[in-house]
Coordinates of C-alpha atoms in Angstrom, one line a residue:
Chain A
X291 CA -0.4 -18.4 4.4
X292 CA 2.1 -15.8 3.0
X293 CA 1.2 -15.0 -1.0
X294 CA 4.3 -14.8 -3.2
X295 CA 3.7 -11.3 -4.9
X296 CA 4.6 -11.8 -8.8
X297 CA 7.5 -10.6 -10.0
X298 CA 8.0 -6.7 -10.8
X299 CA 7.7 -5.3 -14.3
X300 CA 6.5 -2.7 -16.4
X301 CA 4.7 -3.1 -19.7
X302 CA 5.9 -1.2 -23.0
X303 CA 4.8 -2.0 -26.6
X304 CA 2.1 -4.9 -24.9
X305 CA 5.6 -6.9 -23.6
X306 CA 6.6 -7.5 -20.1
X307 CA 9.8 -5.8 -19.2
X308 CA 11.2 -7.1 -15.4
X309 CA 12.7 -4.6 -13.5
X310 CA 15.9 -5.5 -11.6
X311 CA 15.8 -5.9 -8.1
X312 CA 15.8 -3.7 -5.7
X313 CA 18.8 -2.9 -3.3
X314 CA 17.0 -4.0 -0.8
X315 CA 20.1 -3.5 1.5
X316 CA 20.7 0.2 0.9
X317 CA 16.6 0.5 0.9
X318 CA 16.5 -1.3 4.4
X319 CA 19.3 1.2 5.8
X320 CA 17.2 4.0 5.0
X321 CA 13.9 2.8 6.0
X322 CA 15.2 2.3 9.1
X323 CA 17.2 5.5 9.3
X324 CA 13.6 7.1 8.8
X325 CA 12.1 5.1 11.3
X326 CA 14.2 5.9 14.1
X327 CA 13.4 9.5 13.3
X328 CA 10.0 8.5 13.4
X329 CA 9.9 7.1 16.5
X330 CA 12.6 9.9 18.3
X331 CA 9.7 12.9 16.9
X332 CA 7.0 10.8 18.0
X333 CA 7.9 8.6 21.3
X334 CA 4.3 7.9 22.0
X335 CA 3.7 5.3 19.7
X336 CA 6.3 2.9 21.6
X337 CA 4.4 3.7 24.9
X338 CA 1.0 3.1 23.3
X339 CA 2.3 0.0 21.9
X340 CA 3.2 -1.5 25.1
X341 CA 4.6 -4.6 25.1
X342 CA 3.8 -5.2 21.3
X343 CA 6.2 -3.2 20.0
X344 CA 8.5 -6.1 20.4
X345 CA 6.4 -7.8 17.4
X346 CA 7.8 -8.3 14.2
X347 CA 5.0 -6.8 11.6
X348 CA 5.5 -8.2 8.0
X349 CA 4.0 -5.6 5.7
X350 CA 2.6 -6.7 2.7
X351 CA 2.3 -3.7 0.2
X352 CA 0.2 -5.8 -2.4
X353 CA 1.5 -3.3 -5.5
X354 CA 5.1 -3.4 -4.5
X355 CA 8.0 -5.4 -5.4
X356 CA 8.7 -6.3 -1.9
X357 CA 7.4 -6.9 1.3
X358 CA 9.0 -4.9 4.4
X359 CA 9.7 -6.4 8.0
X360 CA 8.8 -3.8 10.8
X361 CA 10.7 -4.2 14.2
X362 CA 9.0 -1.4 16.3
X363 CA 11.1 -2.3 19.7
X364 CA 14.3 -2.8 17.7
X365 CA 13.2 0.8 15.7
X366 CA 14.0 -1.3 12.4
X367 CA 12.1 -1.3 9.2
X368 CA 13.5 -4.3 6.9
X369 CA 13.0 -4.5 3.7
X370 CA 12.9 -8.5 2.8
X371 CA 13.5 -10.1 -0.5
X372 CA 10.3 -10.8 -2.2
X373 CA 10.8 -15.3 -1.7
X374 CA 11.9 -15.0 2.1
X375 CA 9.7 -15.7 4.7
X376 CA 10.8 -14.1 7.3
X377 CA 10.1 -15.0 11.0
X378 CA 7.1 -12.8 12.1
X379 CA 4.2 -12.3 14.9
X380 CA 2.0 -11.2 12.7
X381 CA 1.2 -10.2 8.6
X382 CA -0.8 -7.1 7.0
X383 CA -1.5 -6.9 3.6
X384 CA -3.3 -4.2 1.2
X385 CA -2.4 -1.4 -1.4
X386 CA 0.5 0.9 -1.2
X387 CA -3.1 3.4 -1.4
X388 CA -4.9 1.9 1.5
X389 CA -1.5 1.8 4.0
X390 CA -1.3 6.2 2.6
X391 CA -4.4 6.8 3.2
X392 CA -4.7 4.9 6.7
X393 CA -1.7 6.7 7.8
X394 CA -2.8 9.9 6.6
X395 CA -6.2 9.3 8.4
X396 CA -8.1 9.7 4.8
X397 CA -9.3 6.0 5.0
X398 CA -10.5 4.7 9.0
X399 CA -8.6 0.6 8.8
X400 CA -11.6 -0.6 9.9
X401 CA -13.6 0.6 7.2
X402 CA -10.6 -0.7 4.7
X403 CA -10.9 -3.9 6.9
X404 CA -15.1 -4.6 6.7
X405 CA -14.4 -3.8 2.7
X406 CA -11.4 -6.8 2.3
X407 CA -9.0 -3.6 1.6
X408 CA -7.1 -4.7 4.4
X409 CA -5.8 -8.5 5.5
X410 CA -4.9 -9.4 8.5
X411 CA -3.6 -12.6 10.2
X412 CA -1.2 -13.7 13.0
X413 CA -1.6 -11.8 16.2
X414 CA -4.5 -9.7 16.5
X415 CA -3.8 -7.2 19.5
X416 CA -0.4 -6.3 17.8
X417 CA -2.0 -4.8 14.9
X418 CA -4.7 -3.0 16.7
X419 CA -2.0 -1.5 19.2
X420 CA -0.5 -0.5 15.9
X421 CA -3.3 1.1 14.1
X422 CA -4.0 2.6 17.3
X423 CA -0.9 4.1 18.1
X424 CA -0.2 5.5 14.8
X425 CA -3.3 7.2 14.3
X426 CA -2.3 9.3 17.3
X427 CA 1.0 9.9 16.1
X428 CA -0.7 11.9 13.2
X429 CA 2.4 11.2 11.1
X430 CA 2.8 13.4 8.1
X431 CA 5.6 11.0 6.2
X432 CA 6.5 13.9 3.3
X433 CA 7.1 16.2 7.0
X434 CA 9.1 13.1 8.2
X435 CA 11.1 12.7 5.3
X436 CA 11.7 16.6 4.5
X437 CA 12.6 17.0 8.4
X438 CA 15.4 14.4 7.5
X439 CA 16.5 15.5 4.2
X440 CA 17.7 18.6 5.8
X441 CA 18.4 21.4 3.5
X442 CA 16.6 19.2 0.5
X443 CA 13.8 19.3 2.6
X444 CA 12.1 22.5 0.7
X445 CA 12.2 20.6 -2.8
X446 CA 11.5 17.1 -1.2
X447 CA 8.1 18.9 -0.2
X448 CA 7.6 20.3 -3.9
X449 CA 8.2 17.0 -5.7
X450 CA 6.0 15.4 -2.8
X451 CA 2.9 17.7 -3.7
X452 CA 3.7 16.9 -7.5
X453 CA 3.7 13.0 -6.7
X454 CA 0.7 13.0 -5.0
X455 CA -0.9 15.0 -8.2
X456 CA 0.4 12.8 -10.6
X457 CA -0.5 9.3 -8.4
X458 CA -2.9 10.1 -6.1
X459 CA -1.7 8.7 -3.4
X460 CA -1.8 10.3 -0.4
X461 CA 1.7 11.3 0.8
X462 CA 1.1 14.0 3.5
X463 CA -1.2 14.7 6.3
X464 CA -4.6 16.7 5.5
X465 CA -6.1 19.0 7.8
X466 CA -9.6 19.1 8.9
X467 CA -11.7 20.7 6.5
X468 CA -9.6 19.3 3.8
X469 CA -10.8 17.4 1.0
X470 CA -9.0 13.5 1.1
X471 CA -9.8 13.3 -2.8
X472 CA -8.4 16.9 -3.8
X473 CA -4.5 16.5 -4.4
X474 CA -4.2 19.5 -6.0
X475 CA -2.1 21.2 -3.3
Chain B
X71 CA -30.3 22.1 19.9
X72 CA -29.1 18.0 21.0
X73 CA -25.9 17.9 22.1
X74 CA -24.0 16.1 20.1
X75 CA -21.7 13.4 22.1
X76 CA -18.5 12.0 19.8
X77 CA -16.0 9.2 20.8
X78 CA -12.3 9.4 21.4
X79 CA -10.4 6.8 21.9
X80 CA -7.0 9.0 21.3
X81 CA -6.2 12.7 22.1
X82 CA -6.1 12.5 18.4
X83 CA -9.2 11.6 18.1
X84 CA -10.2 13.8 20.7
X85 CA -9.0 16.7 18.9
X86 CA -10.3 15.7 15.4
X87 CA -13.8 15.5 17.2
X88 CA -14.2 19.1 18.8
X89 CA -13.0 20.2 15.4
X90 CA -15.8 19.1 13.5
X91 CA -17.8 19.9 15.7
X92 CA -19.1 17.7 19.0
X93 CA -20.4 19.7 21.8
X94 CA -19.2 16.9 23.8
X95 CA -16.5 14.0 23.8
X96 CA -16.5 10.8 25.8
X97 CA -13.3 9.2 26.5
X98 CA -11.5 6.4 29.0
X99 CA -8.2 6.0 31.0
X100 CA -6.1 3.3 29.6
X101 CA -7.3 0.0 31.8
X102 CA -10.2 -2.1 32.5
X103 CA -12.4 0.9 34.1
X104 CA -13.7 1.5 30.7
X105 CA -15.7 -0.6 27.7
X106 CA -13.3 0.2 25.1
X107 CA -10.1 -1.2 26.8
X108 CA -8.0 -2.0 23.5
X109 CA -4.6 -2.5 22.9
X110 CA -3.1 1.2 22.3
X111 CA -6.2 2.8 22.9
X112 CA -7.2 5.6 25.7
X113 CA -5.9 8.0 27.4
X114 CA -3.2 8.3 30.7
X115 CA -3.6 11.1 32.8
X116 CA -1.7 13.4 31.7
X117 CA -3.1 13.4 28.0
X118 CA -6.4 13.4 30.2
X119 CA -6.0 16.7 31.3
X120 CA -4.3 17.9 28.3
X121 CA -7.6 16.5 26.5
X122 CA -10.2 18.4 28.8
X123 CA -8.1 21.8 28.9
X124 CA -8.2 21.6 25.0
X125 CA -12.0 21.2 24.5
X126 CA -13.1 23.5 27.3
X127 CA -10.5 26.1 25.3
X128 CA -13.2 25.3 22.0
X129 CA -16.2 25.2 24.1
X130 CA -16.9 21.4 23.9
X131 CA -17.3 19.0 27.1
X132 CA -15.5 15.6 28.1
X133 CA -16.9 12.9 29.9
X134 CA -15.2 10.6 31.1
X135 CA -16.3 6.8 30.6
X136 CA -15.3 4.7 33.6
X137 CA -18.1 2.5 32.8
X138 CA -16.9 -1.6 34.0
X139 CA -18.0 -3.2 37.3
X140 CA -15.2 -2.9 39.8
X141 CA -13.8 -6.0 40.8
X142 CA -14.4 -7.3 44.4
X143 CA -11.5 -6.5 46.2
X144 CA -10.1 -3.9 43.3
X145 CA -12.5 -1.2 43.8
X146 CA -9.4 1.0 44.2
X147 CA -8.5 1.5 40.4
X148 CA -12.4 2.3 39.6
X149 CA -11.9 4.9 42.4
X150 CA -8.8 6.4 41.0
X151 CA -10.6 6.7 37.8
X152 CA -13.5 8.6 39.1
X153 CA -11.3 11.0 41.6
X154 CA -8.9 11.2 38.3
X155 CA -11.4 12.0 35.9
X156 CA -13.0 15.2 38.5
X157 CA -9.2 16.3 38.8
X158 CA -8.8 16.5 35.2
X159 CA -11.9 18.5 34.7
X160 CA -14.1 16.5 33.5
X161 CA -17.7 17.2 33.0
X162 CA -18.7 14.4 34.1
X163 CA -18.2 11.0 34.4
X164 CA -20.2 8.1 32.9
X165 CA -21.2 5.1 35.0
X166 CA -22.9 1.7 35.2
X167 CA -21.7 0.1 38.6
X168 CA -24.5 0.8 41.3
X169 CA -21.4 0.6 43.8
X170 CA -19.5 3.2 42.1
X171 CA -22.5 6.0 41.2
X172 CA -22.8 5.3 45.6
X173 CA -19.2 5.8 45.6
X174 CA -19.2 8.5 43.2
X175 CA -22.4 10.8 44.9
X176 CA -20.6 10.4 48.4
X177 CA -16.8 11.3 48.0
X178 CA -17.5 13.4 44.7
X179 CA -20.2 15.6 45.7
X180 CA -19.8 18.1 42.8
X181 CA -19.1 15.8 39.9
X182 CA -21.9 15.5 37.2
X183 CA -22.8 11.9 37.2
X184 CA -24.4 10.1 34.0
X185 CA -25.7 6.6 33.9
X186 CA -24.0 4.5 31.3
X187 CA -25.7 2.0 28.8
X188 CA -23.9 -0.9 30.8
X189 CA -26.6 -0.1 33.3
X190 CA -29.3 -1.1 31.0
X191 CA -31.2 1.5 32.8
X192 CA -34.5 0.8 30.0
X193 CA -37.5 2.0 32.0
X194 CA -38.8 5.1 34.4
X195 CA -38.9 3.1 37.1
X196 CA -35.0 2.0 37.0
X197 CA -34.1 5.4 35.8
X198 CA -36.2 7.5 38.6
X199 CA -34.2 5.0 41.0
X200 CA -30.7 6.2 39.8
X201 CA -31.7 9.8 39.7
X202 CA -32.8 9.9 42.9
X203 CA -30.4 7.7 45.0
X204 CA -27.3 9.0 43.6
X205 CA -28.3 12.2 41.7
X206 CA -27.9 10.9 38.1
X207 CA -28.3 13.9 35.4
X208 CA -28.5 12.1 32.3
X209 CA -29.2 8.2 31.3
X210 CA -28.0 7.1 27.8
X211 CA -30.7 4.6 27.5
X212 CA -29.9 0.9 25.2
X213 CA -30.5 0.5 22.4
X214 CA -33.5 -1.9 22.6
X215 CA -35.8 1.0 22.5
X216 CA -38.4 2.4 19.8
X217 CA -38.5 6.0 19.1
X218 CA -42.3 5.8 21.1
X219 CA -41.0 4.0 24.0
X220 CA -38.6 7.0 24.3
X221 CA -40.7 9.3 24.4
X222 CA -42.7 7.5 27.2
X223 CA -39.7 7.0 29.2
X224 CA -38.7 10.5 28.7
X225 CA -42.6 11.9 30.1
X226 CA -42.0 9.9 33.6
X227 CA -38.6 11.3 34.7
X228 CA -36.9 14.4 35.0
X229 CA -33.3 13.2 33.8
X230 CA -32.1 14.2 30.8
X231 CA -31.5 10.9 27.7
X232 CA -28.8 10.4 25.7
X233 CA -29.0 8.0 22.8
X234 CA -27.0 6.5 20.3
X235 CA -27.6 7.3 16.6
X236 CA -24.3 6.1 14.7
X237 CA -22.4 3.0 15.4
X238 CA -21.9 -0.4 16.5
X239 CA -25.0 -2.1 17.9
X240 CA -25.2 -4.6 20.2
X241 CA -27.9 -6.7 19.9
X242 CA -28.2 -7.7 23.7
X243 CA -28.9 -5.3 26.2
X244 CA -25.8 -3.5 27.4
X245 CA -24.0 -4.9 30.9
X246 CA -26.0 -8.2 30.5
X247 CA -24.2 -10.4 27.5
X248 CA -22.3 -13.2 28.5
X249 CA -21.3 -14.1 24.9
X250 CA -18.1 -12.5 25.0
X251 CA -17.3 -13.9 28.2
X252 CA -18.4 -17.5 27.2
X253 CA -16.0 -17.6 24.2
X254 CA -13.2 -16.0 25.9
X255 CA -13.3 -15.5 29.4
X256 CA -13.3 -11.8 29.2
X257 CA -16.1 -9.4 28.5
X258 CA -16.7 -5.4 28.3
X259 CA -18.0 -5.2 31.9
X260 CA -16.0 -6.8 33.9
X261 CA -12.9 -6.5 31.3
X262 CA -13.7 -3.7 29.1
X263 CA -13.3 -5.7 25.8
X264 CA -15.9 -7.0 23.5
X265 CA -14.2 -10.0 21.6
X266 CA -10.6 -8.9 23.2
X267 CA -7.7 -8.7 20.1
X268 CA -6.1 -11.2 22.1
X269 CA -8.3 -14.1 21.2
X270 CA -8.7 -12.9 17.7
X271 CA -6.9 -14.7 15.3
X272 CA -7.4 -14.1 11.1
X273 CA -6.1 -16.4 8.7
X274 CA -6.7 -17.3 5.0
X275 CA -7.7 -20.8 4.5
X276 CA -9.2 -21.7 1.0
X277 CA -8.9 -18.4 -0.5
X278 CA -11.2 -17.4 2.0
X279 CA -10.4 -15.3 5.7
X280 CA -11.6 -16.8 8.0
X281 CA -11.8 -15.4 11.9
X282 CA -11.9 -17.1 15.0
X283 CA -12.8 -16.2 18.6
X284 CA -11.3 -18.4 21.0
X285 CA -12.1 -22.1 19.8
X286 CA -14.7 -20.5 17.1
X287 CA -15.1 -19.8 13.8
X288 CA -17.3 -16.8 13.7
X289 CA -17.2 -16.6 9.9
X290 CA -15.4 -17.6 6.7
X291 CA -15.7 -14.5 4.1
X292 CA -14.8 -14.9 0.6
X293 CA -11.9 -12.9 -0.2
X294 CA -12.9 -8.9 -1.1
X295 CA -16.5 -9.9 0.3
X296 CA -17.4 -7.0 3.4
X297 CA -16.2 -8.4 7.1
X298 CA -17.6 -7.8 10.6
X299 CA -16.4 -7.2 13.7
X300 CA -15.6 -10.7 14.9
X301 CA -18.6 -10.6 17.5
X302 CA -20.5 -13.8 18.3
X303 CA -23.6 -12.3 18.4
X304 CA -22.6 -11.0 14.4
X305 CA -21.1 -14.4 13.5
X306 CA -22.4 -16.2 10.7
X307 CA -22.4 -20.1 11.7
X308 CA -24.0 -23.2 10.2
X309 CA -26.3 -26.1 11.6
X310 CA -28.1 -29.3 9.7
X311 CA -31.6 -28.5 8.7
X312 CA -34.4 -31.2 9.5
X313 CA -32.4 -33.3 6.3
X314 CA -29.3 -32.8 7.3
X315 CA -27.8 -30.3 5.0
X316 CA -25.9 -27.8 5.9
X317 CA -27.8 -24.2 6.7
X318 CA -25.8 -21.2 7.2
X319 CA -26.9 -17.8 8.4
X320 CA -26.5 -15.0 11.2
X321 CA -28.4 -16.9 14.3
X322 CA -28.1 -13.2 16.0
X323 CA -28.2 -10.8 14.0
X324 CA -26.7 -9.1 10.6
X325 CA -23.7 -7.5 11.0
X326 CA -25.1 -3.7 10.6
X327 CA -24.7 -0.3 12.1
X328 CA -26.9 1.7 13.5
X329 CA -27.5 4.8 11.5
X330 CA -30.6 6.9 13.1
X331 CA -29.6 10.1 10.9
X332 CA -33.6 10.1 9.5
X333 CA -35.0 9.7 13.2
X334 CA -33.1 12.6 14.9
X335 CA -36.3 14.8 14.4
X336 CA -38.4 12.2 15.7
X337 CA -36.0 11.4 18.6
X338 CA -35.8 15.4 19.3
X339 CA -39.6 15.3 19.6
X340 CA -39.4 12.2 22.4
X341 CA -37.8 15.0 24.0
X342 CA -34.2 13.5 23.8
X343 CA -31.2 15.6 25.2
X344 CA -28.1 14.2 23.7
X345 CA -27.1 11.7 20.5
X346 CA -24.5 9.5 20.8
X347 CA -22.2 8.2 18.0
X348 CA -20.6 5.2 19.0
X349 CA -16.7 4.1 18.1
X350 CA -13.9 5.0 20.6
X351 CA -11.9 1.8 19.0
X352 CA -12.1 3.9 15.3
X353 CA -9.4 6.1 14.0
X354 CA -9.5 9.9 13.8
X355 CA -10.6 9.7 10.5
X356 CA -13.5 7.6 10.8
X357 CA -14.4 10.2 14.1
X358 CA -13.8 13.7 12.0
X359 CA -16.1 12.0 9.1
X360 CA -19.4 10.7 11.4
X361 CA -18.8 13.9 13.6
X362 CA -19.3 16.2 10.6
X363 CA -21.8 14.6 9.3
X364 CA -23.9 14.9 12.5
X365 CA -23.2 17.9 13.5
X366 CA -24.9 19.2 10.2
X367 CA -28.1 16.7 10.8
X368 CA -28.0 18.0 14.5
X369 CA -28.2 21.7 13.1
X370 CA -30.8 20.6 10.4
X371 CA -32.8 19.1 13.0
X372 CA -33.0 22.2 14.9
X373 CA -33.9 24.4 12.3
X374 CA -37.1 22.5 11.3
X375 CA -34.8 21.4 7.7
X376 CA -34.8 17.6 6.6
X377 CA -32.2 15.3 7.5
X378 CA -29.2 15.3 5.1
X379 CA -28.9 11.9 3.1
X380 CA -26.0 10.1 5.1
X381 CA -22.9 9.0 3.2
X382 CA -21.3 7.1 5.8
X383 CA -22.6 3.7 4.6
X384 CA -18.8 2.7 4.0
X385 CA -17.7 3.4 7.5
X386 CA -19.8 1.2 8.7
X387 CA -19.5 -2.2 9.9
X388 CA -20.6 -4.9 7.0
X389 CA -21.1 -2.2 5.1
X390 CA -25.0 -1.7 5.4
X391 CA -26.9 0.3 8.6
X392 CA -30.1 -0.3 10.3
X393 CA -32.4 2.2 12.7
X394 CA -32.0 -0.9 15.0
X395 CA -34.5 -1.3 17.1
X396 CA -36.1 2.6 17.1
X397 CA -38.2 1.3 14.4
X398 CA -38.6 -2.1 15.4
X399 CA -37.7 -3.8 12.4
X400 CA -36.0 -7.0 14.1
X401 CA -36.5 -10.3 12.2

C-alpha cells in the first residue's frame, strides 16, 4: 500500500546528483520541538481530535525526501527514513504545495481530495478529526516558527516572505480579502 | 435583498463566513442533535456563545441546527440543545423532529423556530401545518423542487422559504433515506452522519483508489481521476447487462453539486426569503470562497444586474454542478 518515494537528487549539467541523507534524527527533534509549541499555542486541536489524537498519521509529502510520522497524543512529529514502514492508523499523501495550502486555508482538502491532490487510506475518521481540527487552529507555521526562534524571529519572518516569493508555496496564513495566488508580500 | 445563510462547522468557519459576508450562519453542538455530526467538527457551548456574540457584534445571525430525531428515551440531549442554543443567543434554531418543534413552541416561547430540510416539509399543505401548530417562521424546503413549484408553494403560505443554491445534493428527499443506514447502521437523522468516517475506508488497489462503505465498494477511481463523497446514492457500481457483460454506471445519480447561482433571480421572483449554501463538513477556505462569491450574486440579484459567472466549479464535489432539480433536468 505504502509507495517507496524515489531517491532524492538534483539535476546539474542533465546528470543526476543524489543528495545525502537527511539527519533525520536532529530533523525529528525539531519537528517535534515545534509541535509541542504547536499544540501548547493552540490546545484545541487535541480536544477536537478526541480520541483520535492517539493515531499515528504517516504523512506522505510526495516531493520530499522523506516521509514524517505524526503522534498527536504523544505531541511527536517523526521524521522516518524514506524505506521504513513504520506502524501507523492511517496514511496521507500529496504535495508539499497541497499540505501549505490546506493548512493555510488557500486550498479546502476536500476540493484537493475530489481532484486526486490528496490520498487517503487507513482510518477515515482520524483524518477528518484532523483536517477538522486544524482548520480551526488557523495555524500560521512562519508565526509558529518565528514565535520559537525567539529573537531570530524578525528575520525568520523576512526570509519566510522571500521563500514564499521565490517557491510559491504558501508558508503563512492569509487574511480575508487576500489574494491565495499573490506572494508578493 | 435574500438573506444569505452560510455553513460553519468551526468557529473558524464561523468567523471566515460573516467576514465575507453571510447575513446569517448555521451551526451545530458537537453530538448527534445535528446532520453534520463529524469527527472534530461543531461547536461546544462555550465557542457557541463566543460564536453568536461575534456575529451579532458584525450584524450577521446564527441559527442553530439541532436538526436529528431524538431518540426514544434520550429526548434529554435534543432538549439541552434547543434550551442551549436560546441561552446562547441564537436566532433561531432549525428543526425537523415534530416532537421537538412541540417541545420547542411550549418551553421556548420566544425562540424563532425554522423547519429544517429533514422535515421534508415539500408542499403548502405540510408547511401550513408546521406554521400553524408550532409557529414555524421559515421552511428550507428540499431540494426536489423546480423553481415553478416554488413559487406555487410560496403563494399558499405565509412562512418565509429558504433554499439551497450551492452544495452537496442529496438525491432523496431529506429525513427519508435509508441508504446510509442500510450500509452502515447509522444515518443523518437519527445519527447525524451521512456515510459516517467510521465506516470509510480508502485504499489503493491496482493503481486505482478505491472506497468502501461498510461491506461496499462505492467506486474504484483511476488515480488523479476527480472523487466523490463516498455516498451510496453517488456510487458508481456495476451489474451484467442482458449478455452478461459487465455495465458500470451511477444507478443514483452523478456525483455533482448544486450550483443555482443563474436561478437566484428566478428563485427571488418565487418570492424566496433566504439561500442556502450547503457544507458545514468544509474548511474555512472552501466557506470564505462560496460565501463571497454569493454574496456578490445576492447583491447582483437585488439590483436587477446579471448573475456573475461562478468559479467555484473546483470546490465542488466531482468537480461538475447541476441546478438539480429547480430545472428538472433529472435523467
Amino acid at each position: 500500500m505504502m509507495r517507496i518515494l524515489s531517491d532524492p537528487s538534483v539535476k546539474l549539467l542533465g546528470r543526476s546528483i543524489p543528495l545525502p541523507t537527511p539527519p533525520l534524527t536532529p530533523l525529528s527533534m525539531l519537528f517535534s520541538r515545534l509541535m509541542r509549541h504547536v499544540l501548547s499555542r493552540h490546545p484545541s486541536i487535541l480536544r477536537r481530535m478526541g480520541a483520535t489524537a492517539g493515531s499515528r498519521f504517516l504523512i506522505q509529502v510526495t516531493d520530499m525526501p522523506f516521509p514524517i510520522l505524526l503522534e498527536p497524543s504523544l505531541r511527536r512529529l517523526t521524521v522516518v527514513p524514506r524505506r521504513a514502514k513504520p506502524a501507523h492508523d492511517t496514511e496521507i499523501r500529496g504535495s508539499l504545495k497541497a499540505f501549505l495550502a490546506m493548512l493555510h486555508a488557500e486550498e479546502d482538502g476536500d476540493a484537493l481530495f475530489f481532484s486526486g491532490q490528496l490520498e487517503i487510506s487507513g482510518d477515515t475518521s482520524s483524518v477528518v478529526a484532523l483536517r477538522n481540527a486544524l482548520d480551526d487552529a488557523e495555524i500560521d507555521l512562519t508565526e509558529e516558527i518565528a514565535s520559537l526562534a525567539g529573537p531570530a524571529g524578525p528575520a525568520l519572518r523576512r526570509m519566510s516572505a522571500l521563500l514564499e516569493r521565490r517557491t510559491g508555496l504558501s508558508l503563512s496564513r492569509r487574511r480575508l480579502g487576500e489574494d491565495p495566488e499573490d506572494h508578493s508580500r | 435583498m435574500m438573506e444569505l445563510v452560510c455553513p460553519a462547522g468551526t468557529p473558524a468557519a464561523l468567523r471566515a463566513a460573516v467576514e465575507a459576508g453571510a447575513h446569517a450562519v448555521y451551526c451545530g453542538f458537537n453530538d448527534e442533535t445535528n446532520a453534520r455530526n463529524f469527527p472534530g467538527l461543531n461547536f461546544n457551548r462555550e465557542e457557541m456563545a463566543e460564536g453568536v456574540a461575534h456575529a451579532h457584534a458584525r450584524g450577521a445571525k446564527v441559527l442553530v441546527a439541532i436538526n436529528t430525531f431524538p431518540r426514544a428515551g434520550d429526548q434529554g440531549l435534543w432538549h439541552r440543545a434547543v434550551a442551549d442554543a436560546g441561552a446562547a443567543g441564537a436566532d433561531a434554531v432549525i428543526l425537523a423532529d415534530i416532537g421537538l418543534l412541540a417541545h420547542a413552541a411550549e418551553k421556548h416561547p420566544g425562540l424563532r423556530l425554522h423547519l429544517s430540510v429533514q422535515a421534508a416539509a415539500a408542499n403548502p399543505d405540510a408547511i401550513n401545518l408546521y406554521a400553524e401548530s408550532f409557529g414555524v417562521k421559515r421552511v428550507v424546503l428540499p431540494r426536489v423542487l423546480t423553481v415553478d413549484e416554488i413559487a406555487a408553494i410560496n403563494r399558499e403560505i405565509d412562512v418565509e422559504t429558504e433554499v439551497f443554491v450551492f452544495g452537496g445534493l442529496c438525491v432523496m428527499a431529506e429525513g427519508r433515506c435509508a441508504l446510509s443506514s442500510y450500509a452502515t447502521g447509522k444515518s443523518p437523522n437519527m445519527n447525524g452522519v451521512c456515510s459516517p468516517a467510521s465506516h470509510v475506508a480508502y485504499a489503493e488497489v491496482n493503481g486505482a483508489q478505491e472506497a468502501r462503505l461498510g461491506e461496499f465498494l462505492i467506486h474504484r477511481t483511476p488515480k488523479g481521476a476527480t472523487a466523490p463523497y463516498p455516498t451510496l446514492c453517488k456510487g458508481c457500481f456495476s451489474s451484467p447487462d442482458a449478455k452478461g457483460n459487465d455495465q458500470v454506471g451511477h444507478i443514483f445519480e452523478d456525483p455533482a453539486s448544486l450550483d443555482a447561482t443563474h436561478l437566484i433571480p428566478a428563485l427571488q421572483k418565487a418570492g424566496v426569503s433566504a439561500l442556502k449554501i450547503e457544507g458545514r463538513q468544509r474548511s474555512r477556505a472552501y466557506v470564505a470562497q462560496v460565501v463571497r462569491a454569493f454574496r456578490a450574486a445576492v447583491e447582483a440579484a437585488d439590483r436587477g444586474l446579471p448573475m456573475p459567472e461562478s468559479l467555484l466549479a473546483k470546490l465542488t464535489e466531482g468537480q461538475a454542478s447541476t441546478t438539480g432539480a429547480y430545472a428538472k433536468i433529472w435523467r
